[in-house]
Coordinates of C-alpha atoms in Angstrom, one line a residue:
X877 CA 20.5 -11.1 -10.9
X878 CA 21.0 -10.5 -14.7
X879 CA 22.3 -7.4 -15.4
X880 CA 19.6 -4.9 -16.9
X881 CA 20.3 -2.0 -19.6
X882 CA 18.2 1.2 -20.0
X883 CA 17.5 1.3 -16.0
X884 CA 16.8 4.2 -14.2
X885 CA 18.1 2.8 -11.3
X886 CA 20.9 0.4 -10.8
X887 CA 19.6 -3.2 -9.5
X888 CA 22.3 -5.5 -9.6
X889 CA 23.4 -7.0 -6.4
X890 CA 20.8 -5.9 -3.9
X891 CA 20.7 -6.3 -0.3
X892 CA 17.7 -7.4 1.5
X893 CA 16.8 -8.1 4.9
X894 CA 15.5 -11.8 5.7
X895 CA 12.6 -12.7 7.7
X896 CA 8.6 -12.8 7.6
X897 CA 6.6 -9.3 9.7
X898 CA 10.1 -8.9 11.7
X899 CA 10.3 -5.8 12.7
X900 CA 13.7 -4.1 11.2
X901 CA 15.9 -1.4 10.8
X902 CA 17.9 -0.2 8.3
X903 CA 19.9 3.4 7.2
X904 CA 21.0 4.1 3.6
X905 CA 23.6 6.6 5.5
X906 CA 25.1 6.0 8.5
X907 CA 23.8 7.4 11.5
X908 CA 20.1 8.2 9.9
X909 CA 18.3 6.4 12.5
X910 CA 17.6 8.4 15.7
X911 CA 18.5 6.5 19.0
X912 CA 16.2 5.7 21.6
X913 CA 13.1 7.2 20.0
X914 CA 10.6 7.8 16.6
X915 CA 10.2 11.2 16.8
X916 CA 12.9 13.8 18.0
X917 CA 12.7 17.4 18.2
X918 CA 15.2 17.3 15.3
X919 CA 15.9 14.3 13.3
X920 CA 19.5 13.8 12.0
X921 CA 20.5 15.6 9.3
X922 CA 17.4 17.3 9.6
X923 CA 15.4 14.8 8.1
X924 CA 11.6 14.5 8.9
X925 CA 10.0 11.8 10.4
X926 CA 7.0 10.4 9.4
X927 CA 4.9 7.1 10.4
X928 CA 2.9 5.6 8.4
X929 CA 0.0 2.8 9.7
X930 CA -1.0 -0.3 8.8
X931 CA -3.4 -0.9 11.3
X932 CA -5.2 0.9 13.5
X933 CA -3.3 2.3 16.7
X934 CA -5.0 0.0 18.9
X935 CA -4.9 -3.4 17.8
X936 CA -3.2 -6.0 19.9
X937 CA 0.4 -5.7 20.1
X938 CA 1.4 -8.9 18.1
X939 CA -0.7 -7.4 15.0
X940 CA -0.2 -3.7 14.9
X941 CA 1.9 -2.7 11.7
X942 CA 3.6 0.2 11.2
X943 CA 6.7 2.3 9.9
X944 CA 8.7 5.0 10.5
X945 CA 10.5 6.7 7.6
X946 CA 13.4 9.4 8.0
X947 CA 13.1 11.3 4.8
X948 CA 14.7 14.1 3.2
X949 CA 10.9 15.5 2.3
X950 CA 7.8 14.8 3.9
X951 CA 5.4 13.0 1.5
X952 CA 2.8 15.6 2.6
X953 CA 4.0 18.5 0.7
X954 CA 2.6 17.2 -3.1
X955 CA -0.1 19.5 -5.2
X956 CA -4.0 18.4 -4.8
X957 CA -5.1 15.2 -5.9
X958 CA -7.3 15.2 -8.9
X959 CA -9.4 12.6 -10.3
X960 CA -8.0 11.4 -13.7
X961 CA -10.9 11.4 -16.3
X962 CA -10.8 9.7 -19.7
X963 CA -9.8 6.2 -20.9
X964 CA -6.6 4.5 -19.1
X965 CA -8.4 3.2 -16.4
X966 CA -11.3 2.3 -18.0
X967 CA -11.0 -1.4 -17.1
X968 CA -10.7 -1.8 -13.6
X969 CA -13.5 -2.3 -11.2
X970 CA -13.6 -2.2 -7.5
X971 CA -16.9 -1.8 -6.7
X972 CA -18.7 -5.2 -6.7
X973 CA -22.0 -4.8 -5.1
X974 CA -23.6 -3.1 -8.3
X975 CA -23.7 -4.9 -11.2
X976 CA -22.9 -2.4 -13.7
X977 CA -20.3 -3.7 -16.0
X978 CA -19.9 -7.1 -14.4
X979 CA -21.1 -10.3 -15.9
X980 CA -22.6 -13.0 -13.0
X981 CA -21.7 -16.6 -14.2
X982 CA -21.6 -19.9 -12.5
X983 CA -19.6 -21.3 -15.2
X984 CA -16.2 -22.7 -15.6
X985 CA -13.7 -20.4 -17.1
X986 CA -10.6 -20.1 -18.9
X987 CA -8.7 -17.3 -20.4
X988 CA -5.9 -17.4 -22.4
X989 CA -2.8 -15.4 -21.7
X990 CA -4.0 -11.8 -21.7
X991 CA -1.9 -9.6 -25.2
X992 CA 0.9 -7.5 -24.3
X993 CA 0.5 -4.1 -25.7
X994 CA 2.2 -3.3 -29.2
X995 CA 5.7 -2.0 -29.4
X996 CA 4.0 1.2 -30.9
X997 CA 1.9 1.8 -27.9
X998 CA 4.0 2.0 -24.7
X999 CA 2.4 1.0 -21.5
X1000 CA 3.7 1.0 -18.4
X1001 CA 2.8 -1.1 -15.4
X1002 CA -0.1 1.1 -14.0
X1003 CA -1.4 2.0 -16.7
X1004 CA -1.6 -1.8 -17.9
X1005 CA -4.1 -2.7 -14.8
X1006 CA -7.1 -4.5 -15.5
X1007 CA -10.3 -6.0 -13.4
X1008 CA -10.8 -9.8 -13.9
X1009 CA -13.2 -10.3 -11.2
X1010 CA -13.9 -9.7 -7.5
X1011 CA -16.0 -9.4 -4.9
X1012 CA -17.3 -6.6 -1.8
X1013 CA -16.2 -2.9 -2.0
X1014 CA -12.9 -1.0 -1.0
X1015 CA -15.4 1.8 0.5
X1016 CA -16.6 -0.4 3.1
X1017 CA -13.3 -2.2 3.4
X1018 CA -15.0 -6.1 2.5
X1019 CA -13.9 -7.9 -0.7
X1020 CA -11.0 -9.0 -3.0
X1021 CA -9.8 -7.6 -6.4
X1022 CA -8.1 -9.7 -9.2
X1023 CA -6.3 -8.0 -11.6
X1024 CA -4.0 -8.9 -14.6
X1025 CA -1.3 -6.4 -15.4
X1026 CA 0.7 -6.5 -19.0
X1027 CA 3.3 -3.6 -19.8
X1028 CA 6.3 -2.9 -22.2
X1029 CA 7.6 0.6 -20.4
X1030 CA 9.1 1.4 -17.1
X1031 CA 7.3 4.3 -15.0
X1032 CA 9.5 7.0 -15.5
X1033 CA 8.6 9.6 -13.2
X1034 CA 5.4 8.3 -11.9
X1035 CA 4.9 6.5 -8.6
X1036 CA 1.4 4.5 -7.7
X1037 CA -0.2 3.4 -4.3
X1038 CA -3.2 1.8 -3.9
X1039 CA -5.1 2.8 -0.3
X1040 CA -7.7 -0.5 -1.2
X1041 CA -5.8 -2.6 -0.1
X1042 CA -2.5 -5.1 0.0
X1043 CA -1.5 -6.2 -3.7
X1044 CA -0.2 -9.6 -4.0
X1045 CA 1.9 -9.8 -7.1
X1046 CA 2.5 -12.9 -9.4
X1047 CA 5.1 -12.2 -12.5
X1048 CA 4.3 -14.6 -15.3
X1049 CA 7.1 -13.1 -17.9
X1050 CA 9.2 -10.6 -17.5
X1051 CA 11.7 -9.2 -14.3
X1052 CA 9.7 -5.7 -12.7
X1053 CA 12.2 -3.7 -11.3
X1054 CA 10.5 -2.1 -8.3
X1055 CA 11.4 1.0 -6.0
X1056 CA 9.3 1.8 -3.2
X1057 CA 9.5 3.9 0.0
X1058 CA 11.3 1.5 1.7
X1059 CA 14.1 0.4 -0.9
X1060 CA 14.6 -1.4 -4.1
X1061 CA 13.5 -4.8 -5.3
X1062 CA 13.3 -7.3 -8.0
X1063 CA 10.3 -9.5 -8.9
X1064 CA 10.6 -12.2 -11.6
X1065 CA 8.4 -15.2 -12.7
X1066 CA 8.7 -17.9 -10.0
X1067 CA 8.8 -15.3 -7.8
X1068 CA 6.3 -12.9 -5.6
X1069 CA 6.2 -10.0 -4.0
X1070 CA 3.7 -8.3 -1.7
X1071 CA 2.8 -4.2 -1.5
X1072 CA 1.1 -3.3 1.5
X1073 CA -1.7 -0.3 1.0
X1074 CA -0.2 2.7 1.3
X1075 CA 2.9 2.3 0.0
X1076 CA 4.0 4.4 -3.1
X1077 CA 6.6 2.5 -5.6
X1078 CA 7.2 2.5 -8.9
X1079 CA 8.3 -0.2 -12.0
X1080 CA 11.0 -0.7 -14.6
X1081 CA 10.7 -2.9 -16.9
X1082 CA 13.4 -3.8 -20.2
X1083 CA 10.6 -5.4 -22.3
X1084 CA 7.1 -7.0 -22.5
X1085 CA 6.2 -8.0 -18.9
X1086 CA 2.4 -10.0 -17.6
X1087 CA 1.5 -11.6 -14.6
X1088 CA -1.3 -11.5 -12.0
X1089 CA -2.1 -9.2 -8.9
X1090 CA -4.7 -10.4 -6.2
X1091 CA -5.7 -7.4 -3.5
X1092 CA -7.5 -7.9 -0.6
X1093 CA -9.5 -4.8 0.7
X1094 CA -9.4 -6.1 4.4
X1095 CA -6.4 -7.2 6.7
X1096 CA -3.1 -8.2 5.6
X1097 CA -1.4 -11.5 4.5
X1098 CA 0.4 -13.7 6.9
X1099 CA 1.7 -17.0 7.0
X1100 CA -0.6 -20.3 7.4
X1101 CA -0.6 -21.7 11.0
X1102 CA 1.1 -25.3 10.4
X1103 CA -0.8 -27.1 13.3
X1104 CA 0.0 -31.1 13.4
X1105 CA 3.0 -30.2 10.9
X1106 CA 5.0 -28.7 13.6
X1107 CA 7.4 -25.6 13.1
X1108 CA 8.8 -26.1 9.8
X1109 CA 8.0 -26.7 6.2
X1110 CA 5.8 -24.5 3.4
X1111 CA 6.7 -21.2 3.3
X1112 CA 9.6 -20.7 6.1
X1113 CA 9.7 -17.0 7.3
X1114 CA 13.4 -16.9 7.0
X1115 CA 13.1 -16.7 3.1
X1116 CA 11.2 -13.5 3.0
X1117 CA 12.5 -11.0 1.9
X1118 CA 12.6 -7.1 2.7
X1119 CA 13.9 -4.3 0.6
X1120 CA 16.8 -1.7 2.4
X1121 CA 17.1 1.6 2.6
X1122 CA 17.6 3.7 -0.7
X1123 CA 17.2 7.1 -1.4
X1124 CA 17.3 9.7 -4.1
X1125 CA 17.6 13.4 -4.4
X1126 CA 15.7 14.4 -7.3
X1127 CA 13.8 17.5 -7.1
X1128 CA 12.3 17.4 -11.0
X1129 CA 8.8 16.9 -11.2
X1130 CA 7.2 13.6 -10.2
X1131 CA 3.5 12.0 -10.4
X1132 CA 2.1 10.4 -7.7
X1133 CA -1.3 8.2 -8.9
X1134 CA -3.2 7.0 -5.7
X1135 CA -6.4 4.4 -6.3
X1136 CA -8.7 5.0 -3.6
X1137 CA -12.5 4.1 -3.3
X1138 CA -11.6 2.1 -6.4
X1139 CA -11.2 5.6 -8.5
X1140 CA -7.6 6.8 -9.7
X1141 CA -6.3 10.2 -8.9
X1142 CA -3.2 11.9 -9.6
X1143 CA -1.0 14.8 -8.0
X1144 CA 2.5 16.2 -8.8
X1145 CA 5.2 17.1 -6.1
X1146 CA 8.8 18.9 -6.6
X1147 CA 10.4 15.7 -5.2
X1148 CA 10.9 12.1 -5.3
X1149 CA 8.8 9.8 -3.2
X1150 CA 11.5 7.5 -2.9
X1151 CA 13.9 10.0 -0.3
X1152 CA 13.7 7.6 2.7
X1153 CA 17.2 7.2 4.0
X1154 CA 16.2 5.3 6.5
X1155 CA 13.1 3.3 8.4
X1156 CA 12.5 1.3 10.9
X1157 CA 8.8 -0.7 11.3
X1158 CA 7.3 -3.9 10.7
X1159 CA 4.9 -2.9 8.0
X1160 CA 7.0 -3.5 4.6
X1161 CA 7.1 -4.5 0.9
X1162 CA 8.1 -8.0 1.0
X1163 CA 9.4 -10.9 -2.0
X1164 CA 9.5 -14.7 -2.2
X1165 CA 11.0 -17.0 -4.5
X1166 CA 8.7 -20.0 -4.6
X1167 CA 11.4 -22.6 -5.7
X1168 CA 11.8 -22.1 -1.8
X1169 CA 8.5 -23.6 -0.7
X1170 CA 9.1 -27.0 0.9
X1171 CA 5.6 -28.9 -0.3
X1172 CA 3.9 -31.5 2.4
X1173 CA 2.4 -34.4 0.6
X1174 CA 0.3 -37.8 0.9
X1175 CA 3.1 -40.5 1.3
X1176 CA 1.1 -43.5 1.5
X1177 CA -2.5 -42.7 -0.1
X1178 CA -5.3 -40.8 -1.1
X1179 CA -4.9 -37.0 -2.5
X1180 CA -4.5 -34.0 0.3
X1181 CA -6.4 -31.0 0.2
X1182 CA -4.9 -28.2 -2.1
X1183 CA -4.7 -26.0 1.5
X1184 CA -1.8 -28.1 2.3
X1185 CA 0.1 -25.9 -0.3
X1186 CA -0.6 -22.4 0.8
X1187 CA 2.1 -19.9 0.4
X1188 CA -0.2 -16.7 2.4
X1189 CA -3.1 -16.2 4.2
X1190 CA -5.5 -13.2 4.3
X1191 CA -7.7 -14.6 7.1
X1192 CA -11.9 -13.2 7.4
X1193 CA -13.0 -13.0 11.0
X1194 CA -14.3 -16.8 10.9
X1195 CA -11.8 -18.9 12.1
X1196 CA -10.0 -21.2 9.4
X1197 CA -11.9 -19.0 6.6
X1198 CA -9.6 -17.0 4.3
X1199 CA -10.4 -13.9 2.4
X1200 CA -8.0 -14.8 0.3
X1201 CA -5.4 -17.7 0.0
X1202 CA -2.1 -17.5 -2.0
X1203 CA -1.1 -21.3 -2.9
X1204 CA 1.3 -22.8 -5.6
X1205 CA 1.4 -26.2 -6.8
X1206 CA 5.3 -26.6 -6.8
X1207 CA 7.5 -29.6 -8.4
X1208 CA 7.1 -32.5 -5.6
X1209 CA 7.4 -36.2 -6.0
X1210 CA 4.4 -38.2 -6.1
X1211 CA 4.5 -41.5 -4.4
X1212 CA 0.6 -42.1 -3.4
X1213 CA -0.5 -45.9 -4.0
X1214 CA -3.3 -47.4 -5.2
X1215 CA -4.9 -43.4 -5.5
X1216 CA -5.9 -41.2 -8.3
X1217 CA -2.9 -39.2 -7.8
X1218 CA -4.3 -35.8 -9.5
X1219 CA -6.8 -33.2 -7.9
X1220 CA -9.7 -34.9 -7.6
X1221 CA -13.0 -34.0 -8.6
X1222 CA -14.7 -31.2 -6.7
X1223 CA -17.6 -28.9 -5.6
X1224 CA -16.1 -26.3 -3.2
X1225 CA -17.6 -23.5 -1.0
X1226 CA -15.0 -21.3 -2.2
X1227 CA -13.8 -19.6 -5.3
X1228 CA -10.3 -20.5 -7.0
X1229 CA -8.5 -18.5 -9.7
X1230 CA -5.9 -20.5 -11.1
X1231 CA -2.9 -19.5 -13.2
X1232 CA -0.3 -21.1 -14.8
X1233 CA 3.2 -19.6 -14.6
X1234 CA 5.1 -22.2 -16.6
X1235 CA 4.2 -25.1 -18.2
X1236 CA 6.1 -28.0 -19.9
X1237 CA 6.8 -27.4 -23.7
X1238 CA 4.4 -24.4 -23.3
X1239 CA 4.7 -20.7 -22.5
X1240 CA 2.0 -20.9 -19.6
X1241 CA 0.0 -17.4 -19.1
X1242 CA -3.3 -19.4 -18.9
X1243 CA -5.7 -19.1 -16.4
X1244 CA -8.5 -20.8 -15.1
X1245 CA -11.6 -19.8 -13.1
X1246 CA -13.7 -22.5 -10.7
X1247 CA -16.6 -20.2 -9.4
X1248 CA -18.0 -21.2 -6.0
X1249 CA -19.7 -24.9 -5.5
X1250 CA -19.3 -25.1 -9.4
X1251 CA -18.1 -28.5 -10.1
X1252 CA -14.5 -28.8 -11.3
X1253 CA -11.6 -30.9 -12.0
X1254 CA -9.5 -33.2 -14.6
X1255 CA -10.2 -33.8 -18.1
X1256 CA -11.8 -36.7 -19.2
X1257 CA -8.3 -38.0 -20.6
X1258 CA -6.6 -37.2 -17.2
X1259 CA -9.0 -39.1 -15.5
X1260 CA -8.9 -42.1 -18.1
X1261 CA -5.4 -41.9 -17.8
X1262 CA -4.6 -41.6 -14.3
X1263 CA -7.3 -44.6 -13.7
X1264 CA -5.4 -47.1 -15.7
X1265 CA -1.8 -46.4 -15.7
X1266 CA 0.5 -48.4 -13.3
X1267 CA 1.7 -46.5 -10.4
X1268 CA 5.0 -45.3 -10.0
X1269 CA 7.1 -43.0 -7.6
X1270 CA 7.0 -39.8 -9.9
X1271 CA 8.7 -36.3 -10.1
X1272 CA 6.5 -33.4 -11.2
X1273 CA 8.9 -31.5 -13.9
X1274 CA 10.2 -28.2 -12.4
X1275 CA 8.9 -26.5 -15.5
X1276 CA 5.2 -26.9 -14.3
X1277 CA 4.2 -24.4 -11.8
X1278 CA 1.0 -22.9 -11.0
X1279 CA -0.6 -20.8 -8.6
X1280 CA -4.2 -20.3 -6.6
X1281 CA -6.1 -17.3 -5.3
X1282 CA -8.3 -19.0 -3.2
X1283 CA -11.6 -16.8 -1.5
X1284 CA -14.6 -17.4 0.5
X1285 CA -16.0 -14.9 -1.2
X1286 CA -18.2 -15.5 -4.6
X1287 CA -16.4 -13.5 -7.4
X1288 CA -18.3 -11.3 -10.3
X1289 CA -16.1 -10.8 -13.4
X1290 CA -15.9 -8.3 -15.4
X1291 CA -17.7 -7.9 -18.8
X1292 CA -14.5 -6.9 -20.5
X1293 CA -12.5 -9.9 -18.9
X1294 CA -15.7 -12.7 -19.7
X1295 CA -15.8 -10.9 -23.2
X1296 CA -15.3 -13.7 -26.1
X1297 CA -12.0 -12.4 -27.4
X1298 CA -10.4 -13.3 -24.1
X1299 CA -12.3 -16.5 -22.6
X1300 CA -12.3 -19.7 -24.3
X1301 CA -15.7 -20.8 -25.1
X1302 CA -15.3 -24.7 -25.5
X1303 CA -13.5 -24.7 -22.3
X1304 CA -16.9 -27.1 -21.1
X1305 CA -15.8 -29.8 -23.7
X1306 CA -13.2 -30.7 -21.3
X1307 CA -14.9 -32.8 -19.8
X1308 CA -17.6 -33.6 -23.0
X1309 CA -16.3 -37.4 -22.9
X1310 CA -16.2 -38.3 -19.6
X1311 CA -18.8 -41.1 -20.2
X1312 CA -21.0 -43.7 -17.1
X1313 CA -18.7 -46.9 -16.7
X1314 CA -21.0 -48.0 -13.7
X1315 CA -22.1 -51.8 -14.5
X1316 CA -24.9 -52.6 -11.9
X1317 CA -24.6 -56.6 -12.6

């Protein structure tokens, strides 16, 4: 970890605790933890205990999530919440199922990387939120959200939770330096990290940071089941990674902003939210560095499906059907013969949003939206390419990475995301040349 200047918080050399949905422990201060049970008459060092769910009490036993915090405040005691009016959250959008402000489109999409704010205008990483598209309604808890965030100021103060819904989080540029309930983390491109609902935390940032956030309004993300693969390979649980125990003892004022119902309220407390010394539970912030991801591939012929690359799941109730799916397209040798080696061309009965974290001799930041059954897929000079070139064993350069939120759902996007300053309108000549070679003789 690079070592960071005007921090809040110190970062360098963090501990983290390994492992996918384990269910740990861990004390910034020795003995913080009581023994033997969650809630004693009196905690150690009189701190006050406090659980905090992630499902509902009574779901089976291998799915029920939840924490238990020893902190030095309880995060009850905070001022009312009051609905924040005016114009910083102007652009984001929860609530699909109206069509007020959201632009319905079967076509193909691209945006290009979304501005940073000016240098005279500091925005920090809340306050830099905005609705791309989605689908369903928090209220009614159905749907998924995708946001893109950009920021060039830290949080100060100010901690955020959304109670929507989990918030996947992609960096494209820029390292967030994050501190939530639970302990401290770093997040950089090539990296994710995961905030379950709930869960109040708050970023630094030492310049101009962008990147993506996917939330899903129902259930929680979990690993892919690997069927005929066996037990290893994708995502392995043991490269997860989950924050420690930190606290601080800072009783100036603080800001706690809470989305809920898709509407932003804010309250103050004497007291920082981030007073856990210790915790113990399953339900946790979580990172993962995807250079870790150990792709499957075709090693004789034909393409696989792009499932065969999924980093998370949010599963619907349908078996095999996902709310949402997290995958990447990773570096990976390409050996295929006598195939058309790229993704091939598709209509799919599900909606991808596709970004590009880095690119060869490019900065990346793109992104790219393939709206349900829509057809989709290479360029006409990919395709004329990759149909005459002699095959070869190849290796994808590391510098190309992208990523896929992947839904079942059919996505509505927002009229200030589809607006012409942002989308590329000739993105449809991309495949303008793509001419009939069939000779019926």
């Amino acid at each position: 970890m690079e070592k960071a200047t005007g921090l809040k918080r110190t970062y360098e050399n963090l501990q983290y605790q390994q492992g996918f949905g384990n269910h740990g422990e861990t004390e910034a201060k020795k003995g913080a933890l009581p023994i033997g049970q969650n809630s004693p008459q009196r905690c150690p060092f009189d701190l006050y205990a406090e659980q905090i769910s992630g499902t509902a009490f009574t779901v089976p036993r291998a799915n029920n999530q939840r924490t238990w915090f020893y902190r030095i405040t309880p995060a009850v005691k905070h001022q009312p919440f009051r609905k924040i009016e005016g114009t910083t959250f102007q652009y984001i959008k929860n609530d699909f199922l109206n069509k007020e402000n959201l632009t319905i489109t079967p076509n193909l999409l691209r945006w290009l990387p979304f501005p940073i704010p000016p240098k005279d205008k500091p925005t920090n990483f809340v306050e830099g939120l905005v609705t791309v598209a989605g689908a369903g309604d928090p209220t009614i808890r159905q749907g998924v959200c995708i946001y893109v965030y950009t920021c060039n100021a830290s949080m100060g103060n100010t901690a955020f939770c959304s109670a929507d819904g989990d918030m996947l989080i992609v960096p494209h540029t820029g390292t967030l330096y994050i501190v939530t309930e639970h302990g401290k983390l770093t997040v950089g491109p090539r990296e994710i990290t995961v905030i379950p609902r709930g869960i109040r935390f708050s970023v630094e940032v030492t310049g101009d940071a962008r990147g993506w956030i996917a939330e899903v309004f129902k259930g929680h993300f979990k690993l892919p089941d690997l069927g005929p693969i066996g037990a290893n390979g994708l995502a392995n649980p043991r490269d997860f990674q989950t924050p420690v125990a930190y606290f601080e003892e800072d009783n100036t004022e603080w800001k706690i902003i809470q989305k809920y119902q898709g509407e932003f309220f804010e309250c103050t407390q004497d007291h920082s939210p981030f007073d856990v010394v210790a915790w113990h539970g399953n339900y946790a912030p979580y990172k993962y560095n995807l250079d870790n991801f150990c792709p499957m591939n075709a090693v004789r012929y034909d393409h696989p499906d792009p499932s065969i690359f999924t980093v998370l799941t949010c599963p619907t109730d349908e078996p095999g059907v996902a709310l949402l799916d997290f995958a990447i397209f990773p570096p990976r040798y390409v050996v295929a013969e006598h195939t058309f080696r790229p993704a091939f061309l598709h209509r799919n009965c599900m909606t991808e949003y596709v970004g590009i974290i880095a690119e060869v001799d490019r900065e990346g930041g793109n992104s790219n939206m393939y709206p349900y059954l829509t057809p989709h897929g290479p360029s006409a000079e990919v395709i004329e390419r990759e149909t005459t070139k002699v095959l070869e064993v190849e290796q994808s350069p590391y510098e190309d990475l992208s990523f896929m939120f992947e839904t079942s759902l059919m996505l509505r996007g927002t009229t200030w995301a589809l607006d012409e300053k942002h989308v590329n309108p000739n993105y449809d000549n991309t495949w303008s040349k793509l001419q009939s070679k069939f000779k019926n003789e």
